Coordinates of C-alpha atoms in Angstrom, one line a residue:
M11 CA 16.9 -44.0 -17.5
I12 CA 20.4 -43.4 -16.2
S13 CA 23.5 -42.5 -18.3
Y14 CA 26.9 -41.2 -17.7
Q15 CA 28.9 -38.4 -19.2
I16 CA 32.0 -36.2 -18.6
E17 CA 31.4 -32.6 -17.5
Q18 CA 34.7 -30.6 -17.5
S19 CA 36.7 -33.7 -16.6
F20 CA 34.3 -34.8 -13.8
E21 CA 32.0 -37.9 -14.1
A22 CA 28.4 -36.8 -14.3
V23 CA 25.3 -39.0 -13.6
V24 CA 22.3 -38.2 -15.8
I25 CA 18.8 -39.3 -14.6
E26 CA 15.9 -38.7 -16.9
N27 CA 12.4 -39.6 -17.9
D28 CA 9.8 -38.0 -20.2
D29 CA 9.3 -35.1 -17.8
L30 CA 12.7 -34.3 -16.1
M31 CA 16.4 -34.5 -16.6
V32 CA 18.7 -34.3 -13.6
K33 CA 22.5 -34.1 -13.8
I34 CA 24.7 -34.8 -10.7
L35 CA 28.4 -34.5 -10.1
P36 CA 29.3 -37.0 -7.3
Q37 CA 32.9 -35.8 -7.1
L38 CA 31.8 -32.2 -6.4
G39 CA 29.8 -32.7 -3.2
G40 CA 27.1 -34.7 -5.0
K41 CA 26.1 -31.4 -6.6
I42 CA 23.0 -31.3 -8.9
Y43 CA 24.1 -28.9 -11.6
S44 CA 21.2 -29.2 -13.9
L45 CA 17.4 -29.8 -13.4
V46 CA 15.5 -29.4 -16.6
N47 CA 11.7 -29.5 -17.2
K48 CA 11.7 -31.5 -20.5
R49 CA 8.1 -30.5 -21.1
T50 CA 8.9 -26.8 -21.2
G51 CA 12.7 -26.8 -21.7
R52 CA 13.3 -24.7 -18.6
E53 CA 16.6 -25.1 -16.7
W54 CA 15.9 -24.4 -13.1
M55 CA 19.4 -24.6 -11.7
D56 CA 21.6 -21.4 -11.9
R57 CA 24.8 -21.8 -13.7
P58 CA 26.2 -18.5 -15.1
S59 CA 27.8 -18.7 -18.5
G60 CA 31.4 -19.7 -18.4
R61 CA 31.3 -21.0 -14.8
V62 CA 34.1 -23.5 -14.4
F63 CA 33.9 -26.6 -12.2
R64 CA 36.9 -27.3 -10.1
R65 CA 37.5 -29.7 -7.2
P66 CA 37.2 -27.6 -4.0
V67 CA 39.8 -27.5 -1.3
P68 CA 38.1 -28.7 1.9
G69 CA 37.9 -26.0 4.5
T70 CA 37.7 -23.1 2.0
S71 CA 34.9 -20.7 1.4
W72 CA 32.0 -21.8 -0.8
G73 CA 32.1 -18.5 -2.6
D74 CA 35.6 -19.2 -3.9
W75 CA 34.4 -22.0 -6.2
D76 CA 31.6 -22.5 -8.7
R77 CA 28.7 -21.0 -6.6
C78 CA 25.9 -22.7 -8.6
G79 CA 23.6 -25.7 -8.7
W80 CA 22.3 -27.6 -5.7
D81 CA 24.8 -28.4 -2.9
E82 CA 24.2 -30.0 0.5
L83 CA 25.0 -27.8 3.5
F84 CA 26.1 -29.7 6.7
P85 CA 26.9 -29.4 9.6
S86 CA 26.5 -25.6 9.5
I87 CA 25.8 -22.9 6.9
D88 CA 27.8 -20.1 8.4
A89 CA 31.5 -20.7 9.2
C90 CA 31.7 -21.1 13.0
N91 CA 33.2 -23.1 15.8
F92 CA 31.8 -26.5 16.7
P93 CA 29.5 -26.2 19.8
G94 CA 29.1 -28.6 22.7
P95 CA 31.7 -30.4 24.8
Y96 CA 33.0 -32.8 22.2
L97 CA 35.4 -31.1 19.6
A98 CA 34.3 -27.7 21.1
G99 CA 36.0 -24.9 19.2
T100 CA 36.8 -27.0 16.1
A101 CA 36.4 -24.8 13.0
V102 CA 33.4 -25.6 10.8
P103 CA 33.9 -24.3 7.3
D104 CA 31.7 -21.9 5.4
H105 CA 28.6 -23.7 4.1
G106 CA 29.7 -26.8 6.1
E107 CA 32.1 -29.4 4.7
V108 CA 30.2 -31.9 2.6
W109 CA 29.8 -29.6 -0.5
S110 CA 33.6 -29.6 -0.8
L111 CA 34.1 -33.4 -0.5
P112 CA 33.8 -36.1 -3.1
W113 CA 30.9 -38.5 -2.6
S114 CA 30.8 -42.2 -3.5
F115 CA 27.8 -43.4 -5.4
S116 CA 26.0 -46.5 -6.8
Q117 CA 23.1 -46.9 -9.2
I118 CA 19.6 -47.8 -8.0
G119 CA 17.7 -49.5 -10.7
T120 CA 17.0 -47.4 -13.7
D121 CA 15.8 -44.2 -12.1
G122 CA 18.0 -43.3 -9.2
I123 CA 21.4 -43.3 -7.4
R124 CA 22.6 -43.5 -3.9
L125 CA 25.4 -41.2 -2.7
Y126 CA 27.3 -41.0 0.5
V127 CA 30.2 -39.1 2.2
N128 CA 32.1 -39.6 5.4
G129 CA 32.8 -36.5 7.5
N130 CA 36.3 -35.0 8.2
I131 CA 35.6 -32.9 11.3
W132 CA 33.4 -35.5 13.0
P133 CA 32.9 -39.3 12.5
Y134 CA 29.6 -39.4 10.6
R135 CA 28.2 -40.6 7.3
L136 CA 25.6 -38.6 5.3
E137 CA 23.8 -40.6 2.6
K138 CA 21.2 -39.5 0.1
T139 CA 19.3 -41.2 -2.6
V140 CA 18.1 -39.3 -5.7
C141 CA 15.3 -40.8 -7.8
I142 CA 12.8 -39.4 -10.3
S143 CA 9.2 -40.3 -10.8
D144 CA 7.1 -38.5 -13.4
N145 CA 7.6 -34.8 -12.7
S146 CA 9.1 -35.2 -9.2
V147 CA 12.6 -35.6 -7.8
E148 CA 12.6 -37.7 -4.6
F149 CA 15.4 -37.3 -2.0
N150 CA 15.9 -39.6 1.0
Y151 CA 18.6 -38.8 3.5
K152 CA 20.3 -40.8 6.3
L153 CA 22.8 -39.5 8.8
T154 CA 24.8 -41.8 11.0
N155 CA 26.8 -40.6 14.0
Y156 CA 29.7 -43.0 14.5
S157 CA 30.9 -41.1 17.6
K158 CA 29.7 -41.9 21.2
E159 CA 29.0 -38.2 21.7
P160 CA 25.9 -36.3 20.5
L161 CA 26.3 -34.6 17.2
P162 CA 24.8 -31.1 16.9
Y163 CA 24.1 -30.0 13.3
I164 CA 22.3 -27.9 10.8
W165 CA 21.4 -29.5 7.5
A166 CA 19.8 -27.7 4.6
P167 CA 19.6 -28.1 0.8
H168 CA 21.0 -25.3 -1.3
P169 CA 19.1 -25.3 -4.6
I170 CA 20.2 -22.1 -6.4
L171 CA 17.6 -21.3 -9.0
A172 CA 18.3 -19.1 -11.9
G173 CA 16.6 -15.8 -11.1
S174 CA 13.7 -14.1 -12.8
D175 CA 11.8 -10.9 -11.9
S176 CA 8.6 -12.8 -12.6
F177 CA 9.3 -15.2 -9.7
E178 CA 7.2 -15.1 -6.6
I179 CA 7.5 -17.2 -3.4
K180 CA 4.4 -19.0 -2.1
L181 CA 4.3 -20.2 1.5
P182 CA 1.6 -21.8 3.7
I183 CA -1.2 -19.6 4.9
G184 CA -0.6 -17.9 8.3
I185 CA 3.1 -17.0 7.9
D186 CA 3.5 -13.4 8.7
K187 CA 7.0 -12.8 10.1
A188 CA 10.6 -13.2 8.9
I189 CA 13.9 -12.6 10.5
T190 CA 17.1 -11.2 8.9
S191 CA 20.1 -13.6 8.8
F192 CA 22.0 -11.5 6.3
S193 CA 21.3 -8.3 4.4
V194 CA 23.6 -6.5 2.0
N195 CA 24.1 -2.9 3.2
E196 CA 21.6 -3.7 5.9
R197 CA 18.7 -3.0 3.6
L198 CA 16.6 -5.2 6.0
G199 CA 18.5 -4.2 9.0
K200 CA 20.9 -6.1 11.2
R201 CA 21.0 -9.8 11.9
G202 CA 18.0 -10.8 14.0
G203 CA 15.8 -8.0 12.8
I204 CA 12.1 -9.0 12.6
H205 CA 9.9 -8.0 9.6
N206 CA 6.4 -8.6 8.4
W207 CA 6.0 -11.2 5.7
P208 CA 5.5 -10.6 2.8
L209 CA 5.1 -6.8 3.1
A210 CA 8.1 -5.4 4.9
T211 CA 9.7 -2.0 5.4
D212 CA 13.3 -1.5 4.4
C213 CA 15.9 0.7 6.1
S214 CA 14.8 3.7 4.1
G215 CA 11.1 3.3 5.1
K216 CA 10.1 1.9 1.7
M217 CA 7.5 -0.8 1.6
I218 CA 8.8 -3.9 -0.3
D219 CA 7.1 -7.3 -1.1
L220 CA 9.6 -9.9 0.0
S221 CA 7.7 -12.6 -1.8
N222 CA 8.5 -11.1 -5.2
M223 CA 12.0 -11.4 -6.6
P224 CA 13.6 -8.0 -7.3
A225 CA 14.7 -7.0 -10.8
R226 CA 18.3 -8.0 -11.8
H227 CA 21.1 -5.7 -10.7
T228 CA 19.0 -3.9 -8.0
N229 CA 22.0 -4.7 -5.7
A230 CA 19.8 -6.4 -3.1
A231 CA 20.7 -9.7 -1.4
E232 CA 19.1 -11.1 1.7
K233 CA 19.0 -14.4 3.7
L234 CA 15.8 -14.6 5.7
Y235 CA 14.3 -17.2 8.0
L236 CA 10.6 -17.5 8.8
A237 CA 10.3 -16.4 12.4
S238 CA 8.4 -19.5 13.5
P239 CA 8.8 -23.2 12.8
L240 CA 6.7 -24.5 9.9
M241 CA 3.4 -26.2 10.6
E242 CA 3.0 -27.3 6.9
G243 CA 5.8 -28.8 4.9
W244 CA 5.9 -27.0 1.6
C245 CA 7.2 -23.9 -0.2
L246 CA 7.5 -23.0 -3.8
V247 CA 8.8 -20.6 -6.4
R248 CA 6.4 -19.7 -9.2
D249 CA 6.9 -17.9 -12.5
R250 CA 3.9 -15.5 -12.7
I251 CA 4.2 -15.3 -16.5
T252 CA 4.5 -19.0 -17.5
G253 CA 2.9 -20.6 -14.4
E254 CA 5.8 -22.9 -14.0
Q255 CA 6.6 -24.0 -10.4
F256 CA 9.5 -25.4 -8.4
K257 CA 7.8 -26.8 -5.3
M258 CA 9.4 -28.5 -2.3
T259 CA 7.5 -30.8 0.1
F260 CA 8.9 -32.3 3.3
D261 CA 8.0 -33.2 6.9
P262 CA 8.0 -30.1 9.0
A263 CA 8.7 -32.2 12.1
Q264 CA 12.0 -33.1 10.5
L265 CA 12.7 -29.8 8.8
P266 CA 11.0 -27.1 10.9
Y267 CA 12.9 -24.0 9.7
L268 CA 12.8 -22.3 6.3
G269 CA 15.6 -20.1 5.0
I270 CA 15.1 -17.9 2.0
W271 CA 18.0 -16.6 0.0
I272 CA 17.3 -13.9 -2.6
N273 CA 20.2 -12.4 -4.6
A274 CA 19.5 -9.6 -7.1
G275 CA 23.0 -8.6 -7.7
G276 CA 23.9 -7.6 -4.2
W277 CA 26.2 -10.6 -3.6
D278 CA 28.9 -10.8 -6.3
G279 CA 26.6 -9.5 -9.0
E280 CA 24.7 -12.7 -9.4
Y281 CA 21.0 -13.3 -9.9
H282 CA 19.4 -16.3 -8.2
I283 CA 17.1 -17.5 -5.4
A284 CA 17.0 -20.5 -3.1
L285 CA 14.5 -22.0 -0.6
E286 CA 16.1 -24.0 2.1
P287 CA 14.1 -26.1 4.6
A288 CA 16.5 -26.7 7.4
T289 CA 17.1 -28.5 10.7
G290 CA 18.5 -25.4 12.4
F291 CA 17.9 -21.7 12.6
L292 CA 19.7 -18.6 11.2
D293 CA 22.6 -20.5 9.5
N294 CA 25.1 -20.5 12.4
L295 CA 25.5 -23.8 14.2
E296 CA 27.2 -22.3 17.2
E297 CA 24.4 -19.8 17.7
S298 CA 21.5 -22.2 17.0
Y299 CA 23.0 -24.7 19.5
A300 CA 23.1 -22.0 22.2
C301 CA 19.4 -21.2 21.7
Q302 CA 18.4 -24.8 21.2
K303 CA 17.3 -24.4 17.6
C304 CA 19.5 -27.0 15.9
A305 CA 19.2 -30.8 15.5
I306 CA 21.2 -33.1 17.7
L307 CA 21.9 -36.8 16.9
A308 CA 22.8 -39.1 19.8
G309 CA 26.0 -41.0 19.6
G310 CA 25.8 -44.2 17.6
E311 CA 22.3 -43.3 16.2
T312 CA 21.0 -42.9 12.7
R313 CA 18.3 -40.4 11.5
S314 CA 16.5 -40.3 8.2
W315 CA 14.5 -37.6 6.5
W316 CA 13.0 -36.9 3.0
L317 CA 12.4 -34.1 0.6
Q318 CA 10.6 -34.0 -2.7
V319 CA 10.8 -31.4 -5.6
H320 CA 7.8 -31.2 -7.9
I321 CA 8.3 -29.5 -11.2
T322 CA 5.3 -28.2 -13.1

């Protein structure tokens, strides 16, 4: 079932069935601001009390706005300059640009919507469909490059889950190394530092389990990437107490890199976690292009990929 409501003066699309309720703000980057397990009542999306939605100014920092829910990150995650010969040196905003742009949308039957946005800094269109089926949310994406030139990009979802010290991260068997992209106070060293997964050693020599979310207000905040491309396309966050899970499945050939953002008060005092299967490595498009670890879409071409979220 699909319905519509007003959320702080913005039109919201509500998609729900007996298992799930998903709320989307097309005008605010196609943001999912609520994902509720109706069987248990759990709200998975982080939205701190009193957080106000405002229309972002394109080109500004993601951290200056509502900083919650599920945004789309494209064509970079870090602010940087565009790489490659076409538009070289053009500024790419923090967290990319599509989170700050209004998306157009249309309804698909009774259980989904199609959204799309056209780029400002490059001639492209990014589309996504969002549908629900039983306890799963199904995303299908399509990127079209209207330029004659190849488009380098990083795409990643940014589903910010409300934190809990009973959360644990589960990954495919065999993953044993992670790399620091960002670490507050260099708790996990400088950018590019390699650590064992899940048991790592911090800058003080203390052993920490990176798969367990730290307690609130421990002033830790890290963005990590798995050191090697994924061979299996899944990752999940599990509540050890309730057994509830937020599981993402995807094609690792399309989304080979996995970013992990854990914030236990170290960044702006907030408490949340995000798993981010991505087309590029270590957040920065300029750097990932230089080391051939980003996606590139040929001029005039279209590429599709998918992602599913399973809530149990």
